[in-house]
Amino acid sequence: MDDYTQGAARERIFETITLILERGLTFARNFVFNTSETLDAEAFEPSRLPSDQQNRLLRSFNRHWNITGFTEDELDRHPGLEPIEADIETHAVIVAIVRSMMPHAVVGGEEASDADWAVVDAAPLGTIIYSVDAIDGSLPYDSMTFGFSVNVSVHVRRESGDELLAVGIANSSGYIAIWDTVGVHAGTVGDVLQIIAEPLVADDIRAETVAAVAAQGKDRSLADELLNDLDLILSTLGGAPVSLGLVVGRLGAIVSFKPQAIHDAVYLPILTSLGITIVTSDGRLIDSGSVGAYFTKVGRDENGVILRPVPAFVAARNPITAHRLREKLFGPLPESDR
């Protein structure tokens, strides 16, 4: 059995994740400046090109690989808002990076097509699987130009399921964090990442600051208890883009009201490794020993809908805050579970 958790294999995966995060973020930021120019490149190595050349190469890449976006049926099954053009094209850039760095790996994720997912579903044992959300937070991305992230997780297919090898996030502020079997690596895009054992900011945490995944009206009603609490400083732009606020900032807590897909919740292994308390809506603790159980199947259900195995949860720097928010939002636990 191949061991992808150490040595050259681990380093290759780490390098690929870093390129995905840095190039994906750069491409997304510069997407508005894309032109219709094409680039005639004999060597297909987009990860080694400056971002402006990547933009031009992407046009050729799309024509070569026949990337045309989603069908109507795929759009009907797409979670959340309809993907914008930047979502689809940034995803294509990431696919190109994976193909150039690890040709035998496969890629699924938020903007993966039915054909892409069919390849993931049929992947044999030992296959490396990348699950990506090219632009997590596309609403703030194209309306406010901040508050988004590039998310990636990496698995290897085993008989027992899809084993999690590594995850990574880069947010629109340029902060980056990667978790693998060595630990959590954090820093800023373009710089050498440092291994950390605890959040970079340990003092003066603003426990009253909460970021909830509740920007849309249908989700905002779930945050009524938070919106009506005058002691809290609340943002409704929660999730992966702000998760690094628990790592390099002073954010107090993140709340997810609904189950999440793997590519949405890639920050959980990072947070658990740093000792941040995560409690599910039904009171279970997610720690570094149990977090992998939610990341054992990259794929979709029988209706072609992306699986959402990660339950609703509260993540907080302070354990008391985590449990208080959980009870406030999801109700007291039965006596037998206390």
CSV table of C-alpha atoms in Angstrom, one decimal:
chain,number,residue,atom,x,y,z
A,1,MET,CA,0.0,0.0,0.0
A,2,ASP,CA,1.4,3.4,-1.0
A,3,ASP,CA,2.2,5.7,1.9
A,4,TYR,CA,1.4,9.3,0.9
A,5,THR,CA,1.8,10.7,4.4
A,6,GLN,CA,5.6,11.1,4.4
A,7,GLY,CA,8.6,11.5,2.1
A,8,ALA,CA,8.5,12.6,-1.5
A,9,ALA,CA,4.8,11.8,-1.9
A,10,ARG,CA,3.7,14.0,1.0
A,11,GLU,CA,6.0,16.8,-0.3
A,12,ARG,CA,4.5,16.6,-3.8
A,13,ILE,CA,0.9,16.8,-2.4
A,14,PHE,CA,1.9,19.7,-0.2
A,15,GLU,CA,3.5,21.5,-3.2
A,16,THR,CA,0.4,20.9,-5.3
A,17,ILE,CA,-1.9,22.2,-2.6
A,18,THR,CA,0.2,25.3,-2.2
A,19,LEU,CA,0.1,26.0,-5.9
A,20,ILE,CA,-3.7,25.4,-6.0
A,21,LEU,CA,-4.2,27.9,-3.2
A,22,GLU,CA,-1.8,30.6,-4.5
A,23,ARG,CA,-2.6,30.3,-8.2
A,24,GLY,CA,-6.3,29.8,-7.6
A,25,LEU,CA,-6.5,32.8,-5.4
A,26,THR,CA,-4.5,35.0,-7.8
A,27,PHE,CA,-6.5,33.9,-10.8
A,28,ALA,CA,-9.8,34.6,-9.0
A,29,ARG,CA,-8.6,38.0,-7.9
A,30,ASN,CA,-7.5,38.9,-11.5
A,31,PHE,CA,-10.4,37.3,-13.3
A,32,VAL,CA,-12.1,40.6,-14.0
A,33,PHE,CA,-9.0,41.6,-16.1
A,34,ASN,CA,-9.1,38.4,-18.3
A,35,THR,CA,-8.8,39.1,-22.0
A,36,SER,CA,-9.7,37.1,-25.1
A,37,GLU,CA,-6.0,36.5,-26.0
A,38,THR,CA,-4.8,33.0,-26.4
A,39,LEU,CA,-1.4,31.5,-25.5
A,40,ASP,CA,0.2,29.0,-27.8
A,41,ALA,CA,2.2,26.8,-25.2
A,42,GLU,CA,3.9,23.7,-26.3
A,43,ALA,CA,4.6,22.6,-22.7
A,44,PHE,CA,1.4,22.5,-20.6
A,45,GLU,CA,2.7,23.7,-17.2
A,46,PRO,CA,0.2,26.4,-16.0
A,47,SER,CA,1.4,26.1,-12.4
A,48,ARG,CA,4.7,27.5,-13.5
A,49,LEU,CA,3.4,30.5,-15.3
A,50,PRO,CA,2.7,34.1,-14.1
A,51,SER,CA,-1.0,34.7,-13.4
A,52,ASP,CA,-1.5,36.9,-16.5
A,53,GLN,CA,-0.2,34.1,-18.8
A,54,GLN,CA,-2.3,31.6,-16.9
A,55,ASN,CA,-5.3,33.7,-17.8
A,56,ARG,CA,-4.5,33.5,-21.5
A,57,LEU,CA,-3.6,29.8,-21.3
A,58,LEU,CA,-7.0,29.1,-19.7
A,59,ARG,CA,-8.8,30.1,-22.8
A,60,SER,CA,-6.8,27.5,-24.8
A,61,PHE,CA,-7.3,25.0,-22.0
A,62,ASN,CA,-11.1,25.4,-22.0
A,63,ARG,CA,-11.3,24.8,-25.8
A,64,HIS,CA,-8.9,21.8,-25.6
A,65,TRP,CA,-10.8,20.1,-22.7
A,66,ASN,CA,-14.2,21.3,-23.8
A,67,ILE,CA,-15.1,23.0,-20.6
A,68,THR,CA,-18.4,24.6,-21.2
A,69,GLY,CA,-19.9,24.9,-17.7
A,70,PHE,CA,-22.9,23.1,-16.3
A,71,THR,CA,-25.9,21.6,-18.0
A,72,GLU,CA,-29.4,22.7,-16.9
A,73,ASP,CA,-29.8,19.4,-15.0
A,74,GLU,CA,-26.5,20.0,-13.2
A,75,LEU,CA,-27.5,23.5,-12.3
A,76,ASP,CA,-30.7,22.2,-10.8
A,77,ARG,CA,-28.7,20.0,-8.5
A,78,HIS,CA,-26.0,22.5,-7.7
A,79,PRO,CA,-26.0,23.5,-4.0
A,80,GLY,CA,-26.4,27.2,-3.1
A,81,LEU,CA,-26.4,30.0,-5.6
A,82,GLU,CA,-25.8,29.3,-9.3
A,83,PRO,CA,-22.0,29.2,-10.0
A,84,ILE,CA,-20.6,32.4,-11.6
A,85,GLU,CA,-18.2,32.3,-14.6
A,86,ALA,CA,-15.2,32.9,-12.2
A,87,ASP,CA,-16.2,29.8,-10.2
A,88,ILE,CA,-16.0,27.6,-13.3
A,89,GLU,CA,-12.9,29.1,-14.8
A,90,THR,CA,-10.9,29.1,-11.5
A,91,HIS,CA,-11.9,25.5,-11.0
A,92,ALA,CA,-10.5,24.8,-14.5
A,93,VAL,CA,-7.2,26.5,-13.6
A,94,ILE,CA,-7.0,24.3,-10.5
A,95,VAL,CA,-7.8,21.1,-12.5
A,96,ALA,CA,-4.9,22.2,-14.9
A,97,ILE,CA,-2.5,22.5,-11.9
A,98,VAL,CA,-3.4,19.1,-10.6
A,99,ARG,CA,-3.0,17.5,-14.0
A,100,SER,CA,0.4,19.1,-14.5
A,101,MET,CA,1.6,18.2,-11.0
A,102,MET,CA,0.0,14.8,-10.5
A,103,PRO,CA,-1.3,13.5,-13.8
A,104,HIS,CA,-2.9,10.4,-12.3
A,105,ALA,CA,-5.0,12.3,-9.6
A,106,VAL,CA,-8.7,13.1,-10.1
A,107,VAL,CA,-10.6,16.2,-9.2
A,108,GLY,CA,-14.1,16.6,-7.8
A,109,GLY,CA,-15.7,19.5,-5.9
A,110,GLU,CA,-18.3,22.3,-6.0
A,111,GLU,CA,-17.8,23.1,-9.7
A,112,ALA,CA,-17.0,19.6,-10.9
A,113,SER,CA,-19.3,18.4,-13.7
A,114,ASP,CA,-21.1,15.1,-13.9
A,115,ALA,CA,-18.3,13.8,-16.1
A,116,ASP,CA,-15.7,14.8,-13.5
A,117,TRP,CA,-17.7,13.1,-10.7
A,118,ALA,CA,-18.1,10.0,-12.8
A,119,VAL,CA,-14.3,9.7,-12.9
A,120,VAL,CA,-14.1,10.3,-9.1
A,121,ASP,CA,-16.7,7.7,-8.4
A,122,ALA,CA,-14.9,5.1,-10.6
A,123,ALA,CA,-11.4,5.9,-9.3
A,124,PRO,CA,-9.7,2.6,-8.3
A,125,LEU,CA,-8.0,2.0,-5.0
A,126,GLY,CA,-4.8,4.1,-4.5
A,127,THR,CA,-6.1,7.0,-6.5
A,128,ILE,CA,-5.4,10.5,-5.2
A,129,ILE,CA,-8.6,12.6,-5.1
A,130,TYR,CA,-8.6,16.4,-4.9
A,131,SER,CA,-11.9,18.0,-3.7
A,132,VAL,CA,-12.0,21.7,-4.3
A,133,ASP,CA,-14.2,24.7,-4.0
A,134,ALA,CA,-12.5,27.2,-6.4
A,135,ILE,CA,-14.3,30.2,-4.9
A,136,ASP,CA,-16.0,29.6,-1.7
A,137,GLY,CA,-18.1,32.7,-1.1
A,138,SER,CA,-18.8,33.7,-4.7
A,139,LEU,CA,-21.5,36.1,-3.6
A,140,PRO,CA,-19.2,38.3,-1.5
A,141,TYR,CA,-16.5,37.7,-4.2
A,142,ASP,CA,-18.3,39.4,-7.1
A,143,SER,CA,-20.4,41.8,-5.1
A,144,MET,CA,-17.9,43.1,-2.5
A,145,THR,CA,-14.5,41.8,-3.8
A,146,PHE,CA,-13.6,40.2,-0.5
A,147,GLY,CA,-14.7,37.5,1.9
A,148,PHE,CA,-14.0,34.4,-0.3
A,149,SER,CA,-11.5,31.6,-0.2
A,150,VAL,CA,-10.0,28.7,-2.2
A,151,ASN,CA,-10.5,25.4,-0.5
A,152,VAL,CA,-9.0,22.0,-1.2
A,153,SER,CA,-8.8,18.6,0.4
A,154,VAL,CA,-6.8,15.6,-0.7
A,155,HIS,CA,-7.7,12.0,-0.2
A,156,VAL,CA,-6.4,8.6,-1.2
A,157,ARG,CA,-9.0,5.9,-2.0
A,158,ARG,CA,-8.7,2.9,0.3
A,159,GLU,CA,-10.9,-0.2,0.8
A,160,SER,CA,-12.2,1.3,4.0
A,161,GLY,CA,-13.0,4.6,2.4
A,162,ASP,CA,-11.3,7.8,1.2
A,163,GLU,CA,-8.5,8.5,3.6
A,164,LEU,CA,-7.9,12.2,4.3
A,165,LEU,CA,-4.3,13.2,3.6
A,166,ALA,CA,-4.3,17.0,3.7
A,167,VAL,CA,-6.5,20.2,3.5
A,168,GLY,CA,-5.8,23.8,2.6
A,169,ILE,CA,-7.4,27.2,2.6
A,170,ALA,CA,-6.3,30.6,1.2
A,171,ASN,CA,-8.6,33.5,1.8
A,172,SER,CA,-9.1,36.8,0.0
A,173,SER,CA,-6.9,38.6,2.5
A,174,GLY,CA,-4.0,36.4,1.5
A,175,TYR,CA,-3.8,34.2,4.6
A,176,ILE,CA,-3.1,30.6,4.1
A,177,ALA,CA,-3.3,27.4,6.2
A,178,ILE,CA,-2.5,23.8,5.3
A,179,TRP,CA,-3.0,20.7,7.4
A,180,ASP,CA,-1.3,17.4,6.8
A,181,THR,CA,0.2,14.6,8.8
A,182,VAL,CA,3.1,16.8,9.8
A,183,GLY,CA,0.9,19.5,11.3
A,184,VAL,CA,-0.7,22.9,10.5
A,185,HIS,CA,1.3,25.2,8.3
A,186,ALA,CA,0.2,28.9,8.3
A,187,GLY,CA,1.3,32.2,6.9
A,188,THR,CA,0.6,34.5,3.9
A,189,VAL,CA,0.4,33.7,0.2
A,190,GLY,CA,3.8,33.8,-1.4
A,191,ASP,CA,5.8,33.4,1.9
A,192,VAL,CA,7.3,30.3,3.5
A,193,LEU,CA,4.7,28.8,5.8
A,194,GLN,CA,5.5,28.1,9.4
A,195,ILE,CA,4.4,25.0,11.4
A,196,ILE,CA,2.2,26.1,14.3
A,197,ALA,CA,0.8,24.1,17.3
A,198,GLU,CA,-1.7,26.7,18.4
A,199,PRO,CA,-3.4,29.8,16.9
A,200,LEU,CA,-1.0,32.6,16.1
A,201,VAL,CA,-3.0,35.1,18.2
A,202,ALA,CA,-3.6,33.7,21.7
A,203,ASP,CA,-4.3,36.9,23.7
A,204,ASP,CA,-7.2,39.4,23.7
A,205,ILE,CA,-9.5,37.0,21.9
A,206,ARG,CA,-12.9,38.7,21.1
A,207,ALA,CA,-15.1,35.9,22.4
A,208,GLU,CA,-18.2,37.9,21.6
A,209,THR,CA,-17.4,38.0,17.8
A,210,VAL,CA,-19.3,35.3,15.9
A,211,ALA,CA,-19.3,34.5,12.2
A,212,ALA,CA,-22.4,32.5,11.1
A,213,VAL,CA,-23.1,30.9,7.7
A,214,ALA,CA,-26.3,32.9,7.2
A,215,ALA,CA,-26.0,35.5,4.4
A,216,GLN,CA,-29.0,34.4,2.5
A,217,GLY,CA,-32.5,35.1,3.8
A,218,LYS,CA,-33.5,31.4,4.1
A,219,ASP,CA,-30.5,30.9,6.3
A,220,ARG,CA,-30.6,34.1,8.2
A,221,SER,CA,-33.8,33.1,10.0
A,222,LEU,CA,-31.7,30.4,11.6
A,223,ALA,CA,-29.5,33.0,13.2
A,224,ASP,CA,-32.4,34.9,15.0
A,225,GLU,CA,-31.0,34.0,18.4
A,226,LEU,CA,-27.7,35.5,17.4
A,227,LEU,CA,-29.1,38.5,15.7
A,228,ASN,CA,-31.2,39.3,18.8
A,229,ASP,CA,-28.3,39.0,21.2
A,230,LEU,CA,-27.0,42.5,21.8
A,231,ASP,CA,-23.9,41.2,23.5
A,232,LEU,CA,-22.6,39.6,20.3
A,233,ILE,CA,-20.8,41.2,17.4
A,234,LEU,CA,-22.2,39.1,14.5
A,235,SER,CA,-21.2,38.6,10.9
A,236,THR,CA,-23.3,36.5,8.6
A,237,LEU,CA,-20.4,35.7,6.3
A,238,GLY,CA,-19.2,32.7,8.1
A,239,GLY,CA,-17.6,29.5,6.9
A,240,ALA,CA,-14.2,28.7,5.3
A,241,PRO,CA,-13.4,32.3,4.2
A,242,VAL,CA,-13.4,33.5,7.8
A,243,SER,CA,-12.2,30.3,9.5
A,244,LEU,CA,-8.6,31.6,9.4
A,245,GLY,CA,-9.9,34.3,11.8
A,246,LEU,CA,-9.7,31.5,14.4
A,247,VAL,CA,-6.1,30.7,13.4
A,248,VAL,CA,-4.4,34.1,12.7
A,249,GLY,CA,-7.0,36.5,14.1
A,250,ARG,CA,-9.1,37.2,17.2
A,251,LEU,CA,-12.4,35.8,16.0
A,252,GLY,CA,-14.4,34.1,18.8
A,253,ALA,CA,-16.6,31.6,17.0
A,254,ILE,CA,-17.9,30.2,13.8
A,255,VAL,CA,-21.4,28.7,13.5
A,256,SER,CA,-22.7,26.4,10.7
A,257,PHE,CA,-26.4,25.8,10.8
A,258,LYS,CA,-26.6,23.1,8.2
A,259,PRO,CA,-24.6,20.0,7.1
A,260,GLN,CA,-21.6,20.9,4.9
A,261,ALA,CA,-19.7,19.2,2.1
A,262,ILE,CA,-16.1,18.2,2.5
A,263,HIS,CA,-14.8,21.1,0.4
A,264,ASP,CA,-16.8,23.5,2.5
A,265,ALA,CA,-15.5,22.2,5.9
A,266,VAL,CA,-11.8,21.8,5.0
A,267,TYR,CA,-10.9,24.0,7.9
A,268,LEU,CA,-12.1,21.5,10.6
A,269,PRO,CA,-8.9,19.4,10.6
A,270,ILE,CA,-6.9,22.7,10.9
A,271,LEU,CA,-9.0,23.9,13.9
A,272,THR,CA,-9.0,20.6,15.7
A,273,SER,CA,-5.2,20.3,15.4
A,274,LEU,CA,-4.9,23.7,17.0
A,275,GLY,CA,-7.1,22.7,20.0
A,276,ILE,CA,-10.1,24.8,19.0
A,277,THR,CA,-13.3,23.4,20.4
A,278,ILE,CA,-15.9,22.1,17.9
A,279,VAL,CA,-19.2,20.8,19.0
A,280,THR,CA,-22.0,19.5,16.7
A,281,SER,CA,-25.6,20.5,16.9
A,282,ASP,CA,-26.4,17.3,18.9
A,283,GLY,CA,-23.6,17.8,21.4
A,284,ARG,CA,-20.8,15.6,20.0
A,285,LEU,CA,-17.2,16.9,20.2
A,286,ILE,CA,-15.2,16.9,17.0
A,287,ASP,CA,-11.5,16.6,18.0
A,288,SER,CA,-8.3,15.7,16.2
A,289,GLY,CA,-9.0,12.0,16.7
A,290,SER,CA,-12.5,12.0,15.3
A,291,VAL,CA,-12.5,14.7,12.6
A,292,GLY,CA,-11.4,12.3,9.9
A,293,ALA,CA,-14.6,10.3,10.3
A,294,TYR,CA,-16.5,13.1,8.5
A,295,PHE,CA,-14.1,13.0,5.5
A,296,THR,CA,-14.2,9.4,4.4
A,297,LYS,CA,-16.3,9.7,1.3
A,298,VAL,CA,-15.7,12.1,-1.6
A,299,GLY,CA,-18.6,11.9,-3.9
A,300,ARG,CA,-22.3,12.3,-4.5
A,301,ASP,CA,-25.6,10.5,-3.5
A,302,GLU,CA,-27.8,8.5,-5.8
A,303,ASN,CA,-29.4,11.7,-7.1
A,304,GLY,CA,-26.2,13.2,-8.1
A,305,VAL,CA,-26.1,15.7,-5.2
A,306,ILE,CA,-22.8,16.3,-3.5
A,307,LEU,CA,-22.6,14.5,-0.1
A,308,ARG,CA,-22.7,16.7,3.0
A,309,PRO,CA,-21.4,14.5,5.8
A,310,VAL,CA,-20.2,17.3,8.2
A,311,PRO,CA,-23.1,18.1,10.6
A,312,ALA,CA,-24.1,21.5,11.8
A,313,PHE,CA,-21.6,22.7,14.5
A,314,VAL,CA,-20.1,25.5,16.6
A,315,ALA,CA,-16.4,26.1,16.6
A,316,ALA,CA,-15.0,28.5,19.3
A,317,ARG,CA,-11.7,29.5,20.9
A,318,ASN,CA,-13.3,29.1,24.3
A,319,PRO,CA,-15.0,25.8,25.2
A,320,ILE,CA,-17.5,27.5,27.4
A,321,THR,CA,-18.5,29.8,24.4
A,322,ALA,CA,-18.8,26.8,22.1
A,323,HIS,CA,-21.2,24.9,24.4
A,324,ARG,CA,-23.2,28.1,25.3
A,325,LEU,CA,-23.7,29.0,21.6
A,326,ARG,CA,-24.6,25.4,20.7
A,327,GLU,CA,-27.3,25.3,23.4
A,328,LYS,CA,-28.5,28.8,22.5
A,329,LEU,CA,-29.0,27.8,18.8
A,330,PHE,CA,-29.8,24.1,18.9
A,331,GLY,CA,-31.4,23.6,22.3
A,332,PRO,CA,-30.5,21.8,25.5
A,333,LEU,CA,-29.2,18.2,25.3
A,334,PRO,CA,-31.4,15.3,26.6
A,335,GLU,CA,-30.5,14.4,30.2
A,336,SER,CA,-29.0,11.1,29.0
A,337,ASP,CA,-26.5,13.0,26.8
A,338,ARG,CA,-25.2,15.4,29.4
